């Protein structure tokens, strides 16, 4: 919302949505409302490349937050 760049806003929304989706699927699996899949919990479960991808996603979000007043 506070970025002046449209691409940065859309990227931030997409990254937050992806992380939120992983958390919600894990919560639903835990309480038994969704079938158990191999989706790891971000920043907590060991998921191999998922840990690296989540780190890159958070790094991109931090970059958007750092440069929100530019452009």
CSV table of C-alpha atoms in Angstrom, one decimal, residues 1 3 10 59 62:
chain,number,residue,atom,x,y,z
A,1,UNK,CA,0.0,0.0,0.0
A,3,UNK,CA,5.0,1.7,-2.1
A,10,UNK,CA,2.0,-6.7,-6.4
A,59,UNK,CA,14.5,-11.1,1.7
A,62,UNK,CA,12.4,-6.8,3.3
